Amino acid sequence: MKYLVMGVNGLVTKFTYRSNEVTNLITQMLQMTISICMWLSIYYSSGKYTINQMNAHQMVQYLVITNLTAILFSTSPIFRFANQVQSGQLTTTLLRPISIYGEHMAFYIGTQFPYLCINITLFILLNNHANNDLTLVLLVYLILAFVMFFSLMLVIGTLSFWLINMWPLRSAINACSLILGGLYFPLSFLGQKTFRWLQFNPFSLVSDVPARVITHKINDLSPYIIAVVIWLLLTMIVYQRLIKIGIKKYEGIGI
């Protein structure tokens, strides 16, 4: 119940600062629109029906999915955790009989719940595969990817124990999301040798992979589910190690 209350608080916070969310949505939609217009102009000017085995309709679907998932898979846990460390609010959490991971997860689910519903609904509507089992597998995959990405962001957030000001990292993380997540162009356009290594990076797993499922470029999610589980286990192990060391440092200097 206590985690449910935290999730509700996150949802209330999302609607309280709705002007920030509207601004964020408008910015993301403008970015997506520019990318779509650019690629459509490339298709029409080149006179080609397909580019790298992807037609214009698939490209539009791909860009819509990757940009919408970028809103769902937010990097906010990094900066919320960093703010708690810097302000000393983490002490309150440590004194309460709750898990730091669980508290942040519940709050994250609450803040992202509207986007989660939007993305799941969109995936169901756009996924016109004849195999209904693939739709179910995709939903399970998205849930696992959601937990994995949150864990990764929280691991990065624990660096605030040593690097108190995390805000300069925002540009670097956004750049990774744009390039490695395929928000500007499909990662497969980088060539098979490069794509073979990049397709299993965390940013690709949460945006490029769902988009390729929708555009009929992936029919078997098994390798990507395995990759998500591996990343999840790695981030959980690293998180447990860093949080123990970080809390000792945090309490030792009396923040």
PDB file of C-alpha atoms in Angstrom:
ATOM      1  CA  MET A   1       0.000   0.000   0.000  1.00  0.00           C
ATOM      2  CA  LYS A   2       2.825   2.421   0.853  1.00  0.00           C
ATOM      3  CA  TYR A   3       4.311   1.976  -2.622  1.00  0.00           C
ATOM      4  CA  LEU A   4       0.875   2.513  -4.170  1.00  0.00           C
ATOM      5  CA  VAL A   5       0.666   5.858  -2.347  1.00  0.00           C
ATOM      6  CA  MET A   6       4.079   6.803  -3.754  1.00  0.00           C
ATOM      7  CA  GLY A   7       2.908   5.892  -7.231  1.00  0.00           C
ATOM      8  CA  VAL A   8      -0.183   8.066  -6.815  1.00  0.00           C
ATOM      9  CA  ASN A   9       2.023  10.899  -5.577  1.00  0.00           C
ATOM     10  CA  GLY A  10       4.098  10.564  -8.724  1.00  0.00           C
ATOM     11  CA  LEU A  11       0.982  10.729 -10.884  1.00  0.00           C
ATOM     12  CA  VAL A  12      -0.288  13.787  -8.985  1.00  0.00           C
ATOM     13  CA  THR A  13       3.109  15.448  -9.404  1.00  0.00           C
ATOM     14  CA  LYS A  14       2.921  14.803 -13.143  1.00  0.00           C
ATOM     15  CA  PHE A  15      -0.402  16.639 -13.407  1.00  0.00           C
ATOM     16  CA  THR A  16       0.637  19.377 -10.983  1.00  0.00           C
ATOM     17  CA  TYR A  17       3.535  20.392 -13.238  1.00  0.00           C
ATOM     18  CA  ARG A  18       1.483  19.845 -16.382  1.00  0.00           C
ATOM     19  CA  SER A  19       2.882  22.952 -18.104  1.00  0.00           C
ATOM     20  CA  ASN A  20       6.328  21.325 -18.024  1.00  0.00           C
ATOM     21  CA  GLU A  21       4.888  18.150 -19.490  1.00  0.00           C
ATOM     22  CA  VAL A  22       3.066  20.039 -22.232  1.00  0.00           C
ATOM     23  CA  THR A  23       6.296  21.832 -23.131  1.00  0.00           C
ATOM     24  CA  ASN A  24       8.175  18.525 -23.164  1.00  0.00           C
ATOM     25  CA  LEU A  25       5.540  16.928 -25.403  1.00  0.00           C
ATOM     26  CA  ILE A  26       5.521  19.847 -27.820  1.00  0.00           C
ATOM     27  CA  THR A  27       9.326  19.756 -28.049  1.00  0.00           C
ATOM     28  CA  GLN A  28       9.316  15.993 -28.692  1.00  0.00           C
ATOM     29  CA  MET A  29       6.554  16.274 -31.306  1.00  0.00           C
ATOM     30  CA  LEU A  30       8.406  19.062 -33.115  1.00  0.00           C
ATOM     31  CA  GLN A  31      11.556  16.955 -33.150  1.00  0.00           C
ATOM     32  CA  MET A  32       9.598  13.999 -34.505  1.00  0.00           C
ATOM     33  CA  THR A  33       7.866  16.138 -37.152  1.00  0.00           C
ATOM     34  CA  ILE A  34      11.182  17.538 -38.375  1.00  0.00           C
ATOM     35  CA  SER A  35      12.651  14.027 -38.632  1.00  0.00           C
ATOM     36  CA  ILE A  36       9.605  12.747 -40.548  1.00  0.00           C
ATOM     37  CA  CYS A  37       9.620  15.711 -42.957  1.00  0.00           C
ATOM     38  CA  MET A  38      13.332  15.285 -43.576  1.00  0.00           C
ATOM     39  CA  TRP A  39      13.015  11.589 -44.407  1.00  0.00           C
ATOM     40  CA  LEU A  40       9.921  12.086 -46.576  1.00  0.00           C
ATOM     41  CA  SER A  41      11.798  14.714 -48.571  1.00  0.00           C
ATOM     42  CA  ILE A  42      14.667  12.241 -49.010  1.00  0.00           C
ATOM     43  CA  TYR A  43      12.265   9.562 -50.294  1.00  0.00           C
ATOM     44  CA  TYR A  44      10.477  11.897 -52.699  1.00  0.00           C
ATOM     45  CA  SER A  45      13.611  13.618 -53.998  1.00  0.00           C
ATOM     46  CA  SER A  46      15.450  10.335 -54.569  1.00  0.00           C
ATOM     47  CA  GLY A  47      12.483   8.784 -56.353  1.00  0.00           C
ATOM     48  CA  LYS A  48      13.098   5.505 -54.531  1.00  0.00           C
ATOM     49  CA  TYR A  49      10.246   3.448 -53.092  1.00  0.00           C
ATOM     50  CA  THR A  50      12.494   1.921 -50.438  1.00  0.00           C
ATOM     51  CA  ILE A  51      15.730   2.968 -48.760  1.00  0.00           C
ATOM     52  CA  ASN A  52      17.696   0.184 -47.091  1.00  0.00           C
ATOM     53  CA  GLN A  53      14.623  -2.089 -47.415  1.00  0.00           C
ATOM     54  CA  MET A  54      12.340   0.367 -45.630  1.00  0.00           C
ATOM     55  CA  ASN A  55       9.566   2.289 -47.419  1.00  0.00           C
ATOM     56  CA  ALA A  56       8.277   5.754 -46.484  1.00  0.00           C
ATOM     57  CA  HIS A  57       5.276   4.415 -44.560  1.00  0.00           C
ATOM     58  CA  GLN A  58       7.486   2.163 -42.439  1.00  0.00           C
ATOM     59  CA  MET A  59       9.889   5.037 -41.830  1.00  0.00           C
ATOM     60  CA  VAL A  60       7.086   7.263 -40.506  1.00  0.00           C
ATOM     61  CA  GLN A  61       5.876   4.456 -38.233  1.00  0.00           C
ATOM     62  CA  TYR A  62       9.426   3.862 -37.034  1.00  0.00           C
ATOM     63  CA  LEU A  63      10.030   7.524 -36.153  1.00  0.00           C
ATOM     64  CA  VAL A  64       6.657   7.855 -34.398  1.00  0.00           C
ATOM     65  CA  ILE A  65       7.323   4.799 -32.227  1.00  0.00           C
ATOM     66  CA  THR A  66      10.904   5.701 -31.305  1.00  0.00           C
ATOM     67  CA  ASN A  67       9.998   9.270 -30.372  1.00  0.00           C
ATOM     68  CA  LEU A  68       6.988   8.224 -28.298  1.00  0.00           C
ATOM     69  CA  THR A  69       8.983   5.591 -26.437  1.00  0.00           C
ATOM     70  CA  ALA A  70      11.603   8.268 -25.726  1.00  0.00           C
ATOM     71  CA  ILE A  71       8.918  10.063 -23.688  1.00  0.00           C
ATOM     72  CA  LEU A  72       7.946   6.863 -21.873  1.00  0.00           C
ATOM     73  CA  PHE A  73      11.496   5.809 -21.036  1.00  0.00           C
ATOM     74  CA  SER A  74      12.485   8.946 -19.171  1.00  0.00           C
ATOM     75  CA  THR A  75      15.867   9.662 -17.574  1.00  0.00           C
ATOM     76  CA  SER A  76      14.183  11.423 -14.633  1.00  0.00           C
ATOM     77  CA  PRO A  77      15.223   8.804 -11.989  1.00  0.00           C
ATOM     78  CA  ILE A  78      18.823   9.963 -12.402  1.00  0.00           C
ATOM     79  CA  PHE A  79      18.103  13.529 -11.420  1.00  0.00           C
ATOM     80  CA  ARG A  80      15.487  12.765  -8.771  1.00  0.00           C
ATOM     81  CA  PHE A  81      17.964  10.537  -6.949  1.00  0.00           C
ATOM     82  CA  ALA A  82      20.777  13.063  -7.414  1.00  0.00           C
ATOM     83  CA  ASN A  83      18.569  15.807  -5.990  1.00  0.00           C
ATOM     84  CA  GLN A  84      17.792  13.670  -2.923  1.00  0.00           C
ATOM     85  CA  VAL A  85      21.504  13.133  -2.310  1.00  0.00           C
ATOM     86  CA  GLN A  86      22.431  16.773  -2.826  1.00  0.00           C
ATOM     87  CA  SER A  87      19.586  18.174  -0.714  1.00  0.00           C
ATOM     88  CA  GLY A  88      19.883  15.595   2.070  1.00  0.00           C
ATOM     89  CA  GLN A  89      16.358  14.249   1.487  1.00  0.00           C
ATOM     90  CA  LEU A  90      17.787  10.756   1.087  1.00  0.00           C
ATOM     91  CA  THR A  91      18.165  10.609   4.883  1.00  0.00           C
ATOM     92  CA  THR A  92      14.379  10.601   5.235  1.00  0.00           C
ATOM     93  CA  THR A  93      14.107   7.616   2.895  1.00  0.00           C
ATOM     94  CA  LEU A  94      16.855   5.722   4.724  1.00  0.00           C
ATOM     95  CA  LEU A  95      15.067   6.163   8.065  1.00  0.00           C
ATOM     96  CA  ARG A  96      11.812   4.738   6.711  1.00  0.00           C
ATOM     97  CA  PRO A  97      11.141   0.965   6.442  1.00  0.00           C
ATOM     98  CA  ILE A  98      11.039   1.062   2.653  1.00  0.00           C
ATOM     99  CA  SER A  99      13.338   0.145  -0.201  1.00  0.00           C
ATOM    100  CA  ILE A 100      15.068   2.991  -2.027  1.00  0.00           C
ATOM    101  CA  TYR A 101      14.655   1.022  -5.246  1.00  0.00           C
ATOM    102  CA  GLY A 102      10.979   0.339  -4.559  1.00  0.00           C
ATOM    103  CA  GLU A 103      10.269   3.960  -3.630  1.00  0.00           C
ATOM    104  CA  HIS A 104      11.834   5.298  -6.812  1.00  0.00           C
ATOM    105  CA  MET A 105      10.214   2.599  -8.949  1.00  0.00           C
ATOM    106  CA  ALA A 106       6.743   3.343  -7.567  1.00  0.00           C
ATOM    107  CA  PHE A 107       7.213   7.076  -8.134  1.00  0.00           C
ATOM    108  CA  TYR A 108       8.559   6.458 -11.654  1.00  0.00           C
ATOM    109  CA  ILE A 109       5.591   4.252 -12.581  1.00  0.00           C
ATOM    110  CA  GLY A 110       3.245   6.942 -11.287  1.00  0.00           C
ATOM    111  CA  THR A 111       4.860   9.730 -13.297  1.00  0.00           C
ATOM    112  CA  GLN A 112       5.067   7.642 -16.478  1.00  0.00           C
ATOM    113  CA  PHE A 113       1.679   5.915 -16.165  1.00  0.00           C
ATOM    114  CA  PRO A 114      -0.136   8.162 -18.719  1.00  0.00           C
ATOM    115  CA  TYR A 115       2.641   7.625 -21.280  1.00  0.00           C
ATOM    116  CA  LEU A 116       2.669   3.897 -20.523  1.00  0.00           C
ATOM    117  CA  CYS A 117      -1.036   3.650 -21.349  1.00  0.00           C
ATOM    118  CA  ILE A 118      -0.594   5.725 -24.521  1.00  0.00           C
ATOM    119  CA  ASN A 119       2.315   3.633 -25.775  1.00  0.00           C
ATOM    120  CA  ILE A 120       0.679   0.269 -25.051  1.00  0.00           C
ATOM    121  CA  THR A 121      -2.522   1.378 -26.783  1.00  0.00           C
ATOM    122  CA  LEU A 122      -0.550   2.636 -29.782  1.00  0.00           C
ATOM    123  CA  PHE A 123       1.452  -0.577 -30.049  1.00  0.00           C
ATOM    124  CA  ILE A 124      -1.724  -2.669 -30.014  1.00  0.00           C
ATOM    125  CA  LEU A 125      -3.323  -0.497 -32.710  1.00  0.00           C
ATOM    126  CA  LEU A 126      -0.266  -0.353 -34.961  1.00  0.00           C
ATOM    127  CA  ASN A 127       0.852  -3.949 -34.519  1.00  0.00           C
ATOM    128  CA  ASN A 128      -1.149  -5.526 -37.347  1.00  0.00           C
ATOM    129  CA  HIS A 129       0.764  -8.799 -37.364  1.00  0.00           C
ATOM    130  CA  ALA A 130      -1.353 -11.844 -38.076  1.00  0.00           C
ATOM    131  CA  ASN A 131       0.296 -13.561 -35.106  1.00  0.00           C
ATOM    132  CA  ASN A 132      -1.523 -12.332 -31.991  1.00  0.00           C
ATOM    133  CA  ASP A 133       1.029 -14.095 -29.800  1.00  0.00           C
ATOM    134  CA  LEU A 134       3.649 -11.618 -30.983  1.00  0.00           C
ATOM    135  CA  THR A 135       1.526  -8.740 -29.648  1.00  0.00           C
ATOM    136  CA  LEU A 136       1.380 -10.384 -26.225  1.00  0.00           C
ATOM    137  CA  VAL A 137       5.117 -11.069 -26.282  1.00  0.00           C
ATOM    138  CA  LEU A 138       5.728  -7.433 -27.231  1.00  0.00           C
ATOM    139  CA  LEU A 139       3.729  -6.222 -24.211  1.00  0.00           C
ATOM    140  CA  VAL A 140       5.708  -8.515 -21.899  1.00  0.00           C
ATOM    141  CA  TYR A 141       8.897  -7.282 -23.535  1.00  0.00           C
ATOM    142  CA  LEU A 142       7.917  -3.641 -22.922  1.00  0.00           C
ATOM    143  CA  ILE A 143       7.318  -4.305 -19.221  1.00  0.00           C
ATOM    144  CA  LEU A 144      10.734  -5.961 -18.861  1.00  0.00           C
ATOM    145  CA  ALA A 145      12.362  -3.140 -20.841  1.00  0.00           C
ATOM    146  CA  PHE A 146      10.635  -0.575 -18.628  1.00  0.00           C
ATOM    147  CA  VAL A 147      12.100  -2.134 -15.460  1.00  0.00           C
ATOM    148  CA  MET A 148      15.517  -2.570 -17.089  1.00  0.00           C
ATOM    149  CA  PHE A 149      15.720   1.033 -18.260  1.00  0.00           C
ATOM    150  CA  PHE A 150      14.617   2.336 -14.860  1.00  0.00           C
ATOM    151  CA  SER A 151      17.310   0.222 -13.162  1.00  0.00           C
ATOM    152  CA  LEU A 152      19.951   1.570 -15.540  1.00  0.00           C
ATOM    153  CA  MET A 153      18.920   5.166 -14.846  1.00  0.00           C
ATOM    154  CA  LEU A 154      19.024   4.542 -11.099  1.00  0.00           C
ATOM    155  CA  VAL A 155      22.525   3.059 -11.422  1.00  0.00           C
ATOM    156  CA  ILE A 156      23.656   6.233 -13.182  1.00  0.00           C
ATOM    157  CA  GLY A 157      21.903   8.243 -10.462  1.00  0.00           C
ATOM    158  CA  THR A 158      24.012   6.577  -7.760  1.00  0.00           C
ATOM    159  CA  LEU A 159      27.035   8.359  -9.246  1.00  0.00           C
ATOM    160  CA  SER A 160      25.687  11.424  -7.430  1.00  0.00           C
ATOM    161  CA  PHE A 161      27.326  10.050  -4.284  1.00  0.00           C
ATOM    162  CA  TRP A 162      30.643  10.940  -5.920  1.00  0.00           C
ATOM    163  CA  LEU A 163      29.578  13.506  -8.544  1.00  0.00           C
ATOM    164  CA  ILE A 164      27.044  15.628  -6.677  1.00  0.00           C
ATOM    165  CA  ASN A 165      25.998  17.720  -9.689  1.00  0.00           C
ATOM    166  CA  MET A 166      24.555  15.348 -12.281  1.00  0.00           C
ATOM    167  CA  TRP A 167      22.908  17.915 -14.548  1.00  0.00           C
ATOM    168  CA  PRO A 168      25.899  18.265 -16.931  1.00  0.00           C
ATOM    169  CA  LEU A 169      25.355  14.587 -17.835  1.00  0.00           C
ATOM    170  CA  ARG A 170      21.884  15.337 -19.222  1.00  0.00           C
ATOM    171  CA  SER A 171      23.236  16.371 -22.630  1.00  0.00           C
ATOM    172  CA  ALA A 172      25.395  13.245 -22.898  1.00  0.00           C
ATOM    173  CA  ILE A 173      22.501  10.948 -21.935  1.00  0.00           C
ATOM    174  CA  ASN A 174      20.133  12.702 -24.354  1.00  0.00           C
ATOM    175  CA  ALA A 175      22.727  12.292 -27.113  1.00  0.00           C
ATOM    176  CA  CYS A 176      22.947   8.553 -26.376  1.00  0.00           C
ATOM    177  CA  SER A 177      19.165   8.324 -26.554  1.00  0.00           C
ATOM    178  CA  LEU A 178      18.995  10.171 -29.881  1.00  0.00           C
ATOM    179  CA  ILE A 179      21.801   8.272 -31.602  1.00  0.00           C
ATOM    180  CA  LEU A 180      21.691   4.820 -29.993  1.00  0.00           C
ATOM    181  CA  GLY A 181      17.899   4.764 -29.701  1.00  0.00           C
ATOM    182  CA  GLY A 182      17.205   5.475 -33.362  1.00  0.00           C
ATOM    183  CA  LEU A 183      15.195   8.679 -32.869  1.00  0.00           C
ATOM    184  CA  TYR A 184      16.668  10.271 -35.996  1.00  0.00           C
ATOM    185  CA  PHE A 185      17.180   7.223 -38.215  1.00  0.00           C
ATOM    186  CA  PRO A 186      17.016   3.407 -37.942  1.00  0.00           C
ATOM    187  CA  LEU A 187      20.178   1.924 -36.471  1.00  0.00           C
ATOM    188  CA  SER A 188      20.262  -0.596 -39.316  1.00  0.00           C
ATOM    189  CA  PHE A 189      21.188   2.298 -41.633  1.00  0.00           C
ATOM    190  CA  LEU A 190      24.634   2.365 -39.992  1.00  0.00           C
ATOM    191  CA  GLY A 191      25.585  -0.891 -41.704  1.00  0.00           C
ATOM    192  CA  GLN A 192      25.292  -4.506 -40.616  1.00  0.00           C
ATOM    193  CA  LYS A 193      28.671  -4.682 -38.860  1.00  0.00           C
ATOM    194  CA  THR A 194      27.922  -1.637 -36.691  1.00  0.00           C
ATOM    195  CA  PHE A 195      24.276  -2.561 -36.225  1.00  0.00           C
ATOM    196  CA  ARG A 196      25.196  -6.059 -35.046  1.00  0.00           C
ATOM    197  CA  TRP A 197      26.866  -4.509 -31.986  1.00  0.00           C
ATOM    198  CA  LEU A 198      24.528  -1.581 -31.375  1.00  0.00           C
ATOM    199  CA  GLN A 199      21.182  -3.398 -31.578  1.00  0.00           C
ATOM    200  CA  PHE A 200      21.506  -4.756 -28.037  1.00  0.00           C
ATOM    201  CA  ASN A 201      22.389  -1.499 -26.289  1.00  0.00           C
ATOM    202  CA  PRO A 202      19.824  -0.367 -23.643  1.00  0.00           C
ATOM    203  CA  PHE A 203      18.607   2.649 -25.624  1.00  0.00           C
ATOM    204  CA  SER A 204      18.045   0.538 -28.728  1.00  0.00           C
ATOM    205  CA  LEU A 205      16.197  -2.126 -26.736  1.00  0.00           C
ATOM    206  CA  VAL A 206      13.601   0.358 -25.504  1.00  0.00           C
ATOM    207  CA  SER A 207      12.953   2.234 -28.748  1.00  0.00           C
ATOM    208  CA  ASP A 208      14.528   0.740 -31.885  1.00  0.00           C
ATOM    209  CA  VAL A 209      13.382  -2.836 -31.162  1.00  0.00           C
ATOM    210  CA  PRO A 210       9.650  -2.036 -30.589  1.00  0.00           C
ATOM    211  CA  ALA A 211       9.698   0.159 -33.697  1.00  0.00           C
ATOM    212  CA  ARG A 212      11.174  -2.655 -35.800  1.00  0.00           C
ATOM    213  CA  VAL A 213       8.501  -5.038 -34.508  1.00  0.00           C
ATOM    214  CA  ILE A 214       5.781  -2.614 -35.607  1.00  0.00           C
ATOM    215  CA  THR A 215       7.389  -2.181 -39.037  1.00  0.00           C
ATOM    216  CA  HIS A 216       7.638  -5.985 -39.542  1.00  0.00           C
ATOM    217  CA  LYS A 217      11.422  -6.047 -39.312  1.00  0.00           C
ATOM    218  CA  ILE A 218      11.413  -8.378 -36.290  1.00  0.00           C
ATOM    219  CA  ASN A 219       9.299 -11.510 -35.946  1.00  0.00           C
ATOM    220  CA  ASP A 220      11.159 -13.163 -33.068  1.00  0.00           C
ATOM    221  CA  LEU A 221      11.757 -11.208 -29.856  1.00  0.00           C
ATOM    222  CA  SER A 222      13.578 -14.010 -28.040  1.00  0.00           C
ATOM    223  CA  PRO A 223      17.144 -12.628 -28.497  1.00  0.00           C
ATOM    224  CA  TYR A 224      16.028  -9.188 -27.355  1.00  0.00           C
ATOM    225  CA  ILE A 225      14.172 -10.517 -24.314  1.00  0.00           C
ATOM    226  CA  ILE A 226      17.355 -12.346 -23.321  1.00  0.00           C
ATOM    227  CA  ALA A 227      19.342  -9.138 -23.831  1.00  0.00           C
ATOM    228  CA  VAL A 228      16.903  -7.150 -21.663  1.00  0.00           C
ATOM    229  CA  VAL A 229      17.067  -9.754 -18.884  1.00  0.00           C
ATOM    230  CA  ILE A 230      20.889  -9.731 -18.992  1.00  0.00           C
ATOM    231  CA  TRP A 231      20.983  -5.930 -18.803  1.00  0.00           C
ATOM    232  CA  LEU A 232      18.447  -6.027 -15.955  1.00  0.00           C
ATOM    233  CA  LEU A 233      20.505  -8.513 -13.943  1.00  0.00           C
ATOM    234  CA  LEU A 234      23.705  -6.543 -14.549  1.00  0.00           C
ATOM    235  CA  THR A 235      22.151  -3.239 -13.515  1.00  0.00           C
ATOM    236  CA  MET A 236      20.632  -4.784 -10.377  1.00  0.00           C
ATOM    237  CA  ILE A 237      23.989  -6.268  -9.332  1.00  0.00           C
ATOM    238  CA  VAL A 238      25.829  -3.005  -9.987  1.00  0.00           C
ATOM    239  CA  TYR A 239      23.088  -0.998  -8.254  1.00  0.00           C
ATOM    240  CA  GLN A 240      23.238  -3.126  -5.087  1.00  0.00           C
ATOM    241  CA  ARG A 241      27.006  -2.722  -4.961  1.00  0.00           C
ATOM    242  CA  LEU A 242      27.035   1.014  -5.630  1.00  0.00           C
ATOM    243  CA  ILE A 243      24.163   1.799  -3.271  1.00  0.00           C
ATOM    244  CA  LYS A 244      25.901   0.051  -0.356  1.00  0.00           C
ATOM    245  CA  ILE A 245      29.171   1.884  -0.967  1.00  0.00           C
ATOM    246  CA  GLY A 246      27.374   5.159  -1.643  1.00  0.00           C
ATOM    247  CA  ILE A 247      25.235   5.069   1.496  1.00  0.00           C
ATOM    248  CA  LYS A 248      28.303   4.420   3.649  1.00  0.00           C
ATOM    249  CA  LYS A 249      29.978   7.418   2.040  1.00  0.00           C
ATOM    250  CA  TYR A 250      26.778   9.456   2.394  1.00  0.00           C
ATOM    251  CA  GLU A 251      26.393   8.685   6.100  1.00  0.00           C
ATOM    252  CA  GLY A 252      30.130   9.023   6.731  1.00  0.00           C
ATOM    253  CA  ILE A 253      30.288  12.643   5.605  1.00  0.00           C
ATOM    254  CA  GLY A 254      27.000  13.461   7.321  1.00  0.00           C
ATOM    255  CA  ILE A 255      25.117  14.799   4.317  1.00  0.00           C
TER     256      ILE A 255
END
